[in-house]
mmCIF file of C-alpha atoms in Angstrom:
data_model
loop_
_atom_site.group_PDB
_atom_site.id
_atom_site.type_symbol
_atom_site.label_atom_id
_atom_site.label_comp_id
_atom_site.label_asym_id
_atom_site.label_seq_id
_atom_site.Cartn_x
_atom_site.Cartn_y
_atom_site.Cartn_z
ATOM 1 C CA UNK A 1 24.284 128.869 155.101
ATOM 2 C CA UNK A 2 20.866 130.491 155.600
ATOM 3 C CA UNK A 3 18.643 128.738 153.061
ATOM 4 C CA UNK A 4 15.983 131.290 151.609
ATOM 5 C CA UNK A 5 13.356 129.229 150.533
ATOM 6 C CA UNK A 6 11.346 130.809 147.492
ATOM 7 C CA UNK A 7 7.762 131.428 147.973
ATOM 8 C CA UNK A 8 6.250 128.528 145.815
ATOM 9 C CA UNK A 9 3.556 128.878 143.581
ATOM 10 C CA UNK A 10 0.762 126.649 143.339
ATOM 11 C CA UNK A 11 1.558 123.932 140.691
ATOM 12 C CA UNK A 12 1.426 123.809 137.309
ATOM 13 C CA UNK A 13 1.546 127.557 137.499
ATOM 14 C CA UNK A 14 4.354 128.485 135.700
ATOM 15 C CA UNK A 15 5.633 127.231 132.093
ATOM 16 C CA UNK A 16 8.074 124.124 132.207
ATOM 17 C CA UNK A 17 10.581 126.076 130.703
ATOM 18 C CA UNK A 18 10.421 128.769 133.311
ATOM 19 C CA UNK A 19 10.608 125.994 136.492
ATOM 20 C CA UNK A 20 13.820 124.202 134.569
ATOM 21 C CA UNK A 21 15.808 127.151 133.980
ATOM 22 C CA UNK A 22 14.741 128.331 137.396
ATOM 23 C CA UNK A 23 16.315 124.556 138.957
ATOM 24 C CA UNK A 24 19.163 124.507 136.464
ATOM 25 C CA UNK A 25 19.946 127.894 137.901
ATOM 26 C CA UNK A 26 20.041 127.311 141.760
ATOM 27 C CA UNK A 27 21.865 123.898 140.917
ATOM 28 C CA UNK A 28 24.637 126.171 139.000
ATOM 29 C CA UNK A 29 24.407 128.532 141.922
ATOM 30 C CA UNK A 30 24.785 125.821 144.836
ATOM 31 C CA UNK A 31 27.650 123.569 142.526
ATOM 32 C CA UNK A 32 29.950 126.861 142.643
ATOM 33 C CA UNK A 33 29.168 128.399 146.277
ATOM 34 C CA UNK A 34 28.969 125.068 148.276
ATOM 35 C CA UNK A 35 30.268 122.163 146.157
ATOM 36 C CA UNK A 36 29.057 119.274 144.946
ATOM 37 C CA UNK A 37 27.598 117.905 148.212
ATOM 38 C CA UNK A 38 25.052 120.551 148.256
ATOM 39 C CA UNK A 39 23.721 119.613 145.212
ATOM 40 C CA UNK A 40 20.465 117.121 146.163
ATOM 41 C CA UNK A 41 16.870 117.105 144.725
ATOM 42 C CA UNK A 42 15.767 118.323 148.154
ATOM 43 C CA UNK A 43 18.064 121.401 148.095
ATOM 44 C CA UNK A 44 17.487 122.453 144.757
ATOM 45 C CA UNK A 45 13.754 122.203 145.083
ATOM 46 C CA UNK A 46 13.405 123.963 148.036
ATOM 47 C CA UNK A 47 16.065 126.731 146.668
ATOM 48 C CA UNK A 48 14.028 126.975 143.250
ATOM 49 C CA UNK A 49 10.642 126.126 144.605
ATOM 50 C CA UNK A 50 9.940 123.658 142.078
ATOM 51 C CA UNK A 51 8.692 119.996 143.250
ATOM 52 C CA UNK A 52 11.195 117.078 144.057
ATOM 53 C CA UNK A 53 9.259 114.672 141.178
ATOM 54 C CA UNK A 54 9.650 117.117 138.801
ATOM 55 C CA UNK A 55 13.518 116.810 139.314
ATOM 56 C CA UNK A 56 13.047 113.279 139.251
ATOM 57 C CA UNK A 57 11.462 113.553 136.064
ATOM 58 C CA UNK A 58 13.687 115.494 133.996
ATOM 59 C CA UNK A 59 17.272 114.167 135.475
ATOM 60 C CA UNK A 60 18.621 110.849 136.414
ATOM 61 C CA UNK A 61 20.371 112.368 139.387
ATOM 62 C CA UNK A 62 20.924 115.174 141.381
ATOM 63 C CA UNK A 63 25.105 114.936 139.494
ATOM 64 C CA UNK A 64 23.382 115.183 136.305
ATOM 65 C CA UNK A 65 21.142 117.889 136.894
ATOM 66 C CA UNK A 66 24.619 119.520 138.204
ATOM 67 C CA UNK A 67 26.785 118.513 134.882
ATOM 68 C CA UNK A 68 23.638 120.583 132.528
ATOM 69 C CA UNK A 69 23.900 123.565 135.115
ATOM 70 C CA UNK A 70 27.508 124.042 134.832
ATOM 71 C CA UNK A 71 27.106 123.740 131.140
ATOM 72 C CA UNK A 72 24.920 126.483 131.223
ATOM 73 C CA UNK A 73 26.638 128.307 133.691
ATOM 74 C CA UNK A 74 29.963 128.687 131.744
ATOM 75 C CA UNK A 75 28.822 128.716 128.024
ATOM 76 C CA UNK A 76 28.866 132.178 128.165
ATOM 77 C CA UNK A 77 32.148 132.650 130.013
ATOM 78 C CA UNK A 78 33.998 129.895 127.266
ATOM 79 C CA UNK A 79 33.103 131.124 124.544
ATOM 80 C CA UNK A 80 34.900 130.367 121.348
ATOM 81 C CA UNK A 81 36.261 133.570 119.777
ATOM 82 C CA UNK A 82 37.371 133.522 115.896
ATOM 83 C CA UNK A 83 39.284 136.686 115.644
ATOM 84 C CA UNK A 84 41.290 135.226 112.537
ATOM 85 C CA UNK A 85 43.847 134.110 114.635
ATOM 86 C CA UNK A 86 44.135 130.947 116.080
ATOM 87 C CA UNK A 87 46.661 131.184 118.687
ATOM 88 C CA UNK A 88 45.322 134.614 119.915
ATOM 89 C CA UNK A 89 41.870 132.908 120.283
ATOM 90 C CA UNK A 90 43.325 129.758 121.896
ATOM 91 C CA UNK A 91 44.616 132.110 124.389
ATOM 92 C CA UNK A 92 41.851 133.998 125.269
ATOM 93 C CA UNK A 93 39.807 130.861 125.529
ATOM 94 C CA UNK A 94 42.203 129.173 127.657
ATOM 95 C CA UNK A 95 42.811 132.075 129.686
ATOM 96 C CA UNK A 96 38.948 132.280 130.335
ATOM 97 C CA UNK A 97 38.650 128.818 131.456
ATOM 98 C CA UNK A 98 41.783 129.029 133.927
ATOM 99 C CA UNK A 99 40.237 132.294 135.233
ATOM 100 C CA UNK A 100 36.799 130.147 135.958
ATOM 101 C CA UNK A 101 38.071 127.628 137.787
ATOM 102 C CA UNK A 102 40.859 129.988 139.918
ATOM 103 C CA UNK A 103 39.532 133.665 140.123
ATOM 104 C CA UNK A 104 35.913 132.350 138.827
ATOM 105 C CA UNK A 105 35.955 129.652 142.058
ATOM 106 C CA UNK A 106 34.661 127.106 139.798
ATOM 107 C CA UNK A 107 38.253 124.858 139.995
ATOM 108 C CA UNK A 108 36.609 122.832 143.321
ATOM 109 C CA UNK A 109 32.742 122.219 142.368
ATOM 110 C CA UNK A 110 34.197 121.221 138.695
ATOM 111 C CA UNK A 111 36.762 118.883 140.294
ATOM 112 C CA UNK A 112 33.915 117.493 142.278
ATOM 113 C CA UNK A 113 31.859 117.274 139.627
ATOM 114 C CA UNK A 114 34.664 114.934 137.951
ATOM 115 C CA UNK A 115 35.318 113.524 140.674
ATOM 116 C CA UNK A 116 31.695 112.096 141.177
ATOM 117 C CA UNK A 117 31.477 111.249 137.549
ATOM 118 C CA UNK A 118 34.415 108.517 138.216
ATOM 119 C CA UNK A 119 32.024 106.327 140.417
ATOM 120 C CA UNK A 120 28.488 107.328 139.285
ATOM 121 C CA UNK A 121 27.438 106.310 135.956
ATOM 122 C CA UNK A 122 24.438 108.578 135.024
ATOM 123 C CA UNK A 123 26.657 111.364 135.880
ATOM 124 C CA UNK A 124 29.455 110.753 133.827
ATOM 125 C CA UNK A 125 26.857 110.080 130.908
ATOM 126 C CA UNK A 126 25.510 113.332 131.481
ATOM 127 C CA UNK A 127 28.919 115.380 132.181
ATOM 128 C CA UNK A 128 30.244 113.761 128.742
ATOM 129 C CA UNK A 129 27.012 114.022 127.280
ATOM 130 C CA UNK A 130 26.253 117.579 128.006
ATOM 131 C CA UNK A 131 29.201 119.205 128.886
ATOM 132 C CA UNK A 132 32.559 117.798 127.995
ATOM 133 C CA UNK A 133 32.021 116.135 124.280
ATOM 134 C CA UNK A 134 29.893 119.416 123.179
ATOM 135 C CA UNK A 135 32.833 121.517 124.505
ATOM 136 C CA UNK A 136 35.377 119.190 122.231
ATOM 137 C CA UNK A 137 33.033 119.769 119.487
ATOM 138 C CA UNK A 138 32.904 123.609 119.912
ATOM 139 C CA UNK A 139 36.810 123.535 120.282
ATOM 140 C CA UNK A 140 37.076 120.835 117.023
ATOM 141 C CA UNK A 141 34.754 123.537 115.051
ATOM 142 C CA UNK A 142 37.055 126.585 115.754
ATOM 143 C CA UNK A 143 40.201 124.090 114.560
ATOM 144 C CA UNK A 144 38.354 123.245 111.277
ATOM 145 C CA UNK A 145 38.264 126.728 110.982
ATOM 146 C CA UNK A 146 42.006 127.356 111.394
ATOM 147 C CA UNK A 147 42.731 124.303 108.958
ATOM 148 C CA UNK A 148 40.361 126.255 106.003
ATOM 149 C CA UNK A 149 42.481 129.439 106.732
ATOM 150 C CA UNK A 150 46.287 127.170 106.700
ATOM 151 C CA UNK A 151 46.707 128.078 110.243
ATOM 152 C CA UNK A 152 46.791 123.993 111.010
ATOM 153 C CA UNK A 153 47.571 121.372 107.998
ATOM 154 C CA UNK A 154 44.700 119.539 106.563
ATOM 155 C CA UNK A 155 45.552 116.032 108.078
ATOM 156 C CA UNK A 156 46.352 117.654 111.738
ATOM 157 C CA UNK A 157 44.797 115.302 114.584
ATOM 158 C CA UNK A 158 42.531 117.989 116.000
ATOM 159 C CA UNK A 159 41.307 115.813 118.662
ATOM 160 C CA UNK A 160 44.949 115.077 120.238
ATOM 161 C CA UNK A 161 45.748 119.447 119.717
ATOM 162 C CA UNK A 162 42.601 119.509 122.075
ATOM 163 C CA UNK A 163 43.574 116.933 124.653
ATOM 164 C CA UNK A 164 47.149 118.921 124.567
ATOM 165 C CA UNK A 165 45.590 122.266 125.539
ATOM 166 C CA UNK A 166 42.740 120.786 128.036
ATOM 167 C CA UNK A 167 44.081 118.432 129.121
ATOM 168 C CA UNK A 168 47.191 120.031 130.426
ATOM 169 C CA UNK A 169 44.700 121.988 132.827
ATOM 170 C CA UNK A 170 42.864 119.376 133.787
ATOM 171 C CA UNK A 171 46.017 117.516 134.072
ATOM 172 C CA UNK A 172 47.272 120.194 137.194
ATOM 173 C CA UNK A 173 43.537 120.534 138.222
ATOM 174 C CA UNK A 174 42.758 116.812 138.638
ATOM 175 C CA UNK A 175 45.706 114.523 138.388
ATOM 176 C CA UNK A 176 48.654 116.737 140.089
ATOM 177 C CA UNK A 177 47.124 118.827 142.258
ATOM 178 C CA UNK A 178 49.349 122.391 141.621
ATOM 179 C CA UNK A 179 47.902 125.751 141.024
ATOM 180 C CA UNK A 180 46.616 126.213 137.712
ATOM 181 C CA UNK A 181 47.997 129.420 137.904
ATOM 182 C CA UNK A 182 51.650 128.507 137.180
ATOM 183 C CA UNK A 183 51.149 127.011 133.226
ATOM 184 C CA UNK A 184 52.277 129.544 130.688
ATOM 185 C CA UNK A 185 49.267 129.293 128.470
ATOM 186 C CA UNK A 186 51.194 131.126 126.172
ATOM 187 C CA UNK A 187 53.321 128.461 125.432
ATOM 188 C CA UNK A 188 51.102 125.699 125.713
ATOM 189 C CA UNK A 189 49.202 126.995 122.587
ATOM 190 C CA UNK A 190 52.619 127.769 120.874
ATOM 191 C CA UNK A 191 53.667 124.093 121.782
ATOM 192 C CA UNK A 192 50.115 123.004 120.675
ATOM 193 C CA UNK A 193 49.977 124.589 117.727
ATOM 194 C CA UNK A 194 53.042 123.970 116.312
ATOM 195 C CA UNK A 195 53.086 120.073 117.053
ATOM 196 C CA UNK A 196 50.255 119.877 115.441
ATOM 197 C CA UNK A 197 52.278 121.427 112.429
ATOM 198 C CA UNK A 198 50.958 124.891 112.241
ATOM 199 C CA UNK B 1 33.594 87.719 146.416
ATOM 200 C CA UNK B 2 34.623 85.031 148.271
ATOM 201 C CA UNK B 3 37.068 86.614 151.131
ATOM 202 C CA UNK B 4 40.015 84.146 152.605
ATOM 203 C CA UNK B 5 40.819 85.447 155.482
ATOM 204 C CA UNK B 6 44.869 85.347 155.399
ATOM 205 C CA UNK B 7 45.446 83.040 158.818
ATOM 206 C CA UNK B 8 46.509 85.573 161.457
ATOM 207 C CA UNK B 9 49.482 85.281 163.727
ATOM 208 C CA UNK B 10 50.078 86.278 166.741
ATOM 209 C CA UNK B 11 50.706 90.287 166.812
ATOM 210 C CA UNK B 12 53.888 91.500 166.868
ATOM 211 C CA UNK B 13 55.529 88.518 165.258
ATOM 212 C CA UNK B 14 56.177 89.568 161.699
ATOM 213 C CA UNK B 15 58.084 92.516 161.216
ATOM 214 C CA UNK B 16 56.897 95.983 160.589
ATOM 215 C CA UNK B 17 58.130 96.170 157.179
ATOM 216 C CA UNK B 18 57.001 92.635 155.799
ATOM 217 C CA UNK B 19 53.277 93.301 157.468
ATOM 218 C CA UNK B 20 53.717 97.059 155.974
ATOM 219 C CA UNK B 21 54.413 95.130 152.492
ATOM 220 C CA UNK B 22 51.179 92.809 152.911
ATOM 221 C CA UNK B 23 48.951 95.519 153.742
ATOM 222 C CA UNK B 24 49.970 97.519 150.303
ATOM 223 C CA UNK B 25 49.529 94.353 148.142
ATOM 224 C CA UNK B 26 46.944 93.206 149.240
ATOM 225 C CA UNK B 27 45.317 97.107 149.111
ATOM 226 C CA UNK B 28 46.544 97.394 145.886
ATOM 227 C CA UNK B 29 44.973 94.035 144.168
ATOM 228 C CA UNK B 30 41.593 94.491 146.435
ATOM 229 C CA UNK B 31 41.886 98.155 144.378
ATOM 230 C CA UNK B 32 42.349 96.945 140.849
ATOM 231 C CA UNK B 33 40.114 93.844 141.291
ATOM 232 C CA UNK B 34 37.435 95.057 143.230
ATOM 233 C CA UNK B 35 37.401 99.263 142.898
ATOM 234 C CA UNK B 36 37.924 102.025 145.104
ATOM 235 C CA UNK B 37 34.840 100.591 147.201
ATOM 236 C CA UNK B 38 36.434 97.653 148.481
ATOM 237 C CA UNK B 39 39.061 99.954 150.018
ATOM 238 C CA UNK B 40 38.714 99.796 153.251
ATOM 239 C CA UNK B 41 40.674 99.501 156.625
ATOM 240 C CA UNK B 42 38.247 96.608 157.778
ATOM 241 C CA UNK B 43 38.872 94.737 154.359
ATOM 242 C CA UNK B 44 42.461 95.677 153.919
ATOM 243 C CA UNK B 45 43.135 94.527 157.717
ATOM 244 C CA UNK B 46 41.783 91.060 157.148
ATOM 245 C CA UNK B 47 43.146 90.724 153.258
ATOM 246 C CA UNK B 48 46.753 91.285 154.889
ATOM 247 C CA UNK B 49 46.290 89.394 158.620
ATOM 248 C CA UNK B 50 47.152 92.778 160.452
ATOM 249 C CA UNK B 51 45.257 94.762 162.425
ATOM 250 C CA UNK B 52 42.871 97.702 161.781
ATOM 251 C CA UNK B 53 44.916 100.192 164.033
ATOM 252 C CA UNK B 54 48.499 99.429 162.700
ATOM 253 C CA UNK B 55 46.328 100.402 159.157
ATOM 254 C CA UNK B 56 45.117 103.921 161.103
ATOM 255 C CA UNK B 57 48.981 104.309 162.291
ATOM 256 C CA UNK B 58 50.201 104.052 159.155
ATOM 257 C CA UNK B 59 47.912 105.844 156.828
ATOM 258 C CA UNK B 60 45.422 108.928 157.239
ATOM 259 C CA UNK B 61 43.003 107.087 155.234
ATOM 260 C CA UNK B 62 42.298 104.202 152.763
ATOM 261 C CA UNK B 63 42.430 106.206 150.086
ATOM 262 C CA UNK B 64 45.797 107.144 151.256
ATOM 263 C CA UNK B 65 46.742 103.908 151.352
ATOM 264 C CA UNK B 66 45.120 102.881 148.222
ATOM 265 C CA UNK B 67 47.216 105.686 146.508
ATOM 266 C CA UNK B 68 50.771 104.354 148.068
ATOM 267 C CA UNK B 69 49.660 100.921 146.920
ATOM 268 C CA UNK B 70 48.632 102.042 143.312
ATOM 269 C CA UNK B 71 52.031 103.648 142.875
ATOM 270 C CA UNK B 72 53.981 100.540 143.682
ATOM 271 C CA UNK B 73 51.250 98.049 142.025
ATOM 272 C CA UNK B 74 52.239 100.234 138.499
ATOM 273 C CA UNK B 75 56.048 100.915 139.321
ATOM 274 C CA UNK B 76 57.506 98.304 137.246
ATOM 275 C CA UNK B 77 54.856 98.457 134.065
ATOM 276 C CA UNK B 78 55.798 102.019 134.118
ATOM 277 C CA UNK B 79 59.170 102.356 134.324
ATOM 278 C CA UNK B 80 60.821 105.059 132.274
ATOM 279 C CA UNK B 81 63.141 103.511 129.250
ATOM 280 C CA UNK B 82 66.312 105.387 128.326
ATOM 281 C CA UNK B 83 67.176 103.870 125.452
ATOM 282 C CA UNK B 84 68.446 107.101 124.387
ATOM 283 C CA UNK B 85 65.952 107.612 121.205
ATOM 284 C CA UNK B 86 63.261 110.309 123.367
ATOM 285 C CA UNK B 87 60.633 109.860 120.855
ATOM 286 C CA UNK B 88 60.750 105.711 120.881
ATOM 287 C CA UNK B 89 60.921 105.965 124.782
ATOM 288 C CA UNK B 90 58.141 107.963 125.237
ATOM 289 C CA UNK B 91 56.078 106.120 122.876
ATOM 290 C CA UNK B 92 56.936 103.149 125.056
ATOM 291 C CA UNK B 93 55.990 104.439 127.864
ATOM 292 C CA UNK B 94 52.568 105.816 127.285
ATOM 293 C CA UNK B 95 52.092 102.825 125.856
ATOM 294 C CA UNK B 96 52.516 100.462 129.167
ATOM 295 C CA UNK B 97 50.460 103.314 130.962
ATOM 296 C CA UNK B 98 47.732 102.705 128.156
ATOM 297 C CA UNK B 99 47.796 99.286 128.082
ATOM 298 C CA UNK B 100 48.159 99.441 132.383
ATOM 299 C CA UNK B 101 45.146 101.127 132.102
ATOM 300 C CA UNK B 102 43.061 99.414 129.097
ATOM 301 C CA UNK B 103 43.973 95.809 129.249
ATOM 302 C CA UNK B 104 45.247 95.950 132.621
ATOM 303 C CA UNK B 105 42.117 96.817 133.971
ATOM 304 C CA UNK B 106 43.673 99.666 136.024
ATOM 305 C CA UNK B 107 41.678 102.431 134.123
ATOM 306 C CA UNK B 108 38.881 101.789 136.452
ATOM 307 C CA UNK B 109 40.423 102.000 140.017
ATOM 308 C CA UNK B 110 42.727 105.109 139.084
ATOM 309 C CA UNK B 111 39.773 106.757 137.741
ATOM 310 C CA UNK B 112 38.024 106.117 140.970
ATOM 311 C CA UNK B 113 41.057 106.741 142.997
ATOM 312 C CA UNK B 114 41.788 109.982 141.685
ATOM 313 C CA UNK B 115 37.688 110.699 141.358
ATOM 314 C CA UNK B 116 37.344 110.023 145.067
ATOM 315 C CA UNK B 117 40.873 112.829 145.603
ATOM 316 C CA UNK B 118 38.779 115.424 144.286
ATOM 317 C CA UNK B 119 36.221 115.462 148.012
ATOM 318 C CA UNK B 120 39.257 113.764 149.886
ATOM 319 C CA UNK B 121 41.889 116.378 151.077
ATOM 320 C CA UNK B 122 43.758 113.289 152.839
ATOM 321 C CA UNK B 123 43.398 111.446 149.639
ATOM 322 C CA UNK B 124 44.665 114.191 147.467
ATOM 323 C CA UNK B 125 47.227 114.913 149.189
ATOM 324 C CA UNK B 126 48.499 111.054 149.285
ATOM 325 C CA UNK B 127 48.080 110.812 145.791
ATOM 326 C CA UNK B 128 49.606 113.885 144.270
ATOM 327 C CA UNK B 129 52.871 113.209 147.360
ATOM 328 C CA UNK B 130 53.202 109.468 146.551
ATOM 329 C CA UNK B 131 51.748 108.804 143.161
ATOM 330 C CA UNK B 132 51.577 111.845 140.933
ATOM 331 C CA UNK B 133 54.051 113.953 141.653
ATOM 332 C CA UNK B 134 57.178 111.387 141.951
ATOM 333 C CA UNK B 135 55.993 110.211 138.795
ATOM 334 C CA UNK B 136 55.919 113.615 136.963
ATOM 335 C CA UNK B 137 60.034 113.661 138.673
ATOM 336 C CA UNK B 138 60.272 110.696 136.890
ATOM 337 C CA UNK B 139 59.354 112.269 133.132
ATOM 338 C CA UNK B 140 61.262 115.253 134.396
ATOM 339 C CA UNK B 141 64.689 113.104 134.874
ATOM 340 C CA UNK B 142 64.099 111.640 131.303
ATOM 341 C CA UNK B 143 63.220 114.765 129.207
ATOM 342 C CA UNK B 144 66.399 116.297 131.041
ATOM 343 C CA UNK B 145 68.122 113.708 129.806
ATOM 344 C CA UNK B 146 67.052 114.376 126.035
ATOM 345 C CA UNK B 147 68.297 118.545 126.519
ATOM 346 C CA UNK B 148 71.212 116.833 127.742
ATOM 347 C CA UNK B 149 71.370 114.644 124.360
ATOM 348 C CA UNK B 150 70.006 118.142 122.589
ATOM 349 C CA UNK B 151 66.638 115.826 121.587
ATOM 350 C CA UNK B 152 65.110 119.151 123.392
ATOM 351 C CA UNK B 153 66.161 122.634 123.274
ATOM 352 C CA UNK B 154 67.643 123.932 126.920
ATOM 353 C CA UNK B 155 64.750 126.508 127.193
ATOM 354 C CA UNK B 156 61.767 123.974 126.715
ATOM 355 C CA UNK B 157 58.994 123.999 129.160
ATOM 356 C CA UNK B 158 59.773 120.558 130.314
ATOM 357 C CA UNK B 159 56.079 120.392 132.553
ATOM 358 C CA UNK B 160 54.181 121.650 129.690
ATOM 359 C CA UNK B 161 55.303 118.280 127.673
ATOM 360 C CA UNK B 162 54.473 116.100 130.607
ATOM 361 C CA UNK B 163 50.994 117.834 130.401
ATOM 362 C CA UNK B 164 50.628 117.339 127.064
ATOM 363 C CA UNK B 165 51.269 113.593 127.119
ATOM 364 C CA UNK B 166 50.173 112.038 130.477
ATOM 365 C CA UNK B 167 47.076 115.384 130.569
ATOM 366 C CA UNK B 168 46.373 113.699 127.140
ATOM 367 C CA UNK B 169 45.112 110.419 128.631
ATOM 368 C CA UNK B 170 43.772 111.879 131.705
ATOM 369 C CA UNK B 171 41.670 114.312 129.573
ATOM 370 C CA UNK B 172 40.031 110.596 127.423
ATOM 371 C CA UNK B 173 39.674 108.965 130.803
ATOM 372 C CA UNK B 174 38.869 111.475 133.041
ATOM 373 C CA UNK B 175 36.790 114.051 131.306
ATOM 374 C CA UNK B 176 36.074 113.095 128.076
ATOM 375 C CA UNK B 177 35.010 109.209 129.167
ATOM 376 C CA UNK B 178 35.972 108.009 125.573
ATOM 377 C CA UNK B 179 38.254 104.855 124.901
ATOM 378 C CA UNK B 180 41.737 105.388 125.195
ATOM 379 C CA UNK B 181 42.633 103.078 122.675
ATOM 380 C CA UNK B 182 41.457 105.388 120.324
ATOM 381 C CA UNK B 183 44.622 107.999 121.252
ATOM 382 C CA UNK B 184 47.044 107.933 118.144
ATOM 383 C CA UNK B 185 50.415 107.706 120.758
ATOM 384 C CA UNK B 186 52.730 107.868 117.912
ATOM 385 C CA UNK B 187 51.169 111.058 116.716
ATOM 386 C CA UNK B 188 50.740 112.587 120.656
ATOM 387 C CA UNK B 189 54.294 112.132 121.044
ATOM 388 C CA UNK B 190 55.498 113.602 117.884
ATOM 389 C CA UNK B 191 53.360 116.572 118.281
ATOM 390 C CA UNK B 192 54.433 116.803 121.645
ATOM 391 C CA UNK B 193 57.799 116.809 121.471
ATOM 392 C CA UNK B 194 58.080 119.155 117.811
ATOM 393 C CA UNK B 195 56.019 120.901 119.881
ATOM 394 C CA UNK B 196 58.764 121.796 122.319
ATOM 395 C CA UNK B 197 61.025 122.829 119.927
ATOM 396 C CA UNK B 198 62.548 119.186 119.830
#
């Protein structure tokens, strides 16, 4: 765990923008190679050379600052494809976000991350606020979508066809502790989809 | 927080089983009254009137023990009907675990119990062995039941439906940190089970 500090400017030097993506960055970085616990003010300042107020400034808590980083982190990586067809994208977007947290290593830091939420209230505000209800809305947008082409029926409860597909993961991530690796995404989103009506 | 201290007797007088019973209730109501927090050998041991090392004898941690005692605490709210009607049952059912964890004020502690599993490999382990896993046998035994009574085809993916319905409420609670009252259960189980094929 040798901790390369880098060189620090003097302050003020370098644009806001620059210092927070450089923090939100090494929080990401430390959240998925050493978990949760490595994710303090002091770490992530030294790691990003960046000052500890200025962390204090911008996020409640260290949790928070972690929640916005793995936001960040995996937008790119769950992506919401609209191919046309809905249970091809469901799929592939499932299948992404299995492979992050198995193959991708992000299953423990995100558990963590969770986990944390459950007893700290800033972070759970933050992971809600800027990870998990954007996410839903992403995921609600794509559904509308499928409802304009008759994929889903007009009156379909998008939110509960979301907790079905998510939640099942989380479900063996968080709750009963098995390998991800064993649900058949391909018939969760058949058994999704077609409860829903489509 | 006032604490009575249970009068102690002499050691060795009550049986093992009795003194095994006190320690889990009184884990178990220091757990939903007071939060994971409060869940501690020292507090447990003087709740009960045993002693701290019977408590490490018996269990590799408090959060061990505060899973063993969760699991009985909700055994009889959540016992699984068979009234030979799958959809009423299950309705039913996620019901009492709604309403367990809603009015019952258990929505707290399990989310804390299950947060603090995520950095507790001792924890975990207790909870998926003696709370979540039994209880997913539990759903198993019933939706068997309903292939039996052909309320499910043969081939369904009997663990995907469990994820779907119990991942459903885990995914508001856990993740999502909205209300769970607002989960249409008539609809969840409908979807879920046409969902299956049923």
């Amino acid at each position: 765990m040798s901790e390369t500090q880098v060189p620090r400017r003097g302050r003020g030097r370098r644009p806001a923008t620059e210092v927070r993506s450089g923090v939100l960055a090494a929080a990401g970085r430390l959240l998925i190679e050493e978990g949760i616990q490595a994710v303090t003010f002091e770490r992530i300042a030294k790691e990003a050379g960046a000052s500890k107020t200025t962390l204090y400034k911008w996020w409640a808590s260290p949790g928070a600052l972690a929640a916005e980083a793995y936001f960040l982190e995996s937008e790119p990586e769950l992506e919401f494809p609209d191919t046309g067809d809905l249970h091809a994208d469901l799929v592939a977007q499932i299948t992404s976000f299995i492979g992050l947290l198995t193959r991708g290593g992000a299953g423990r830091p995100i558990a963590e991350l969770i986990g944390a939420a459950q007893t700290d209230p800033d972070l759970a505000d933050a992971w809600s606020r800027t990870y998990a209800l954007p996410r839903r809305e992403l995921a609600r947008a794509r559904l509308r979508a499928a409802q304009r082409h008759d994929e889903l029926p007009p009156d379909a409860d998008l939110d509960i066809v979301i907790d079905q597909l998510w939640g099942a993961c989380y479900h063996r991530l968080l709750v009963l502790k098995v390998p991800l690796g064993d649900l058949d995404v391909e018939r969760l989103v058949t058994s999704a989809i077609r409860g829903a009506g489509g």
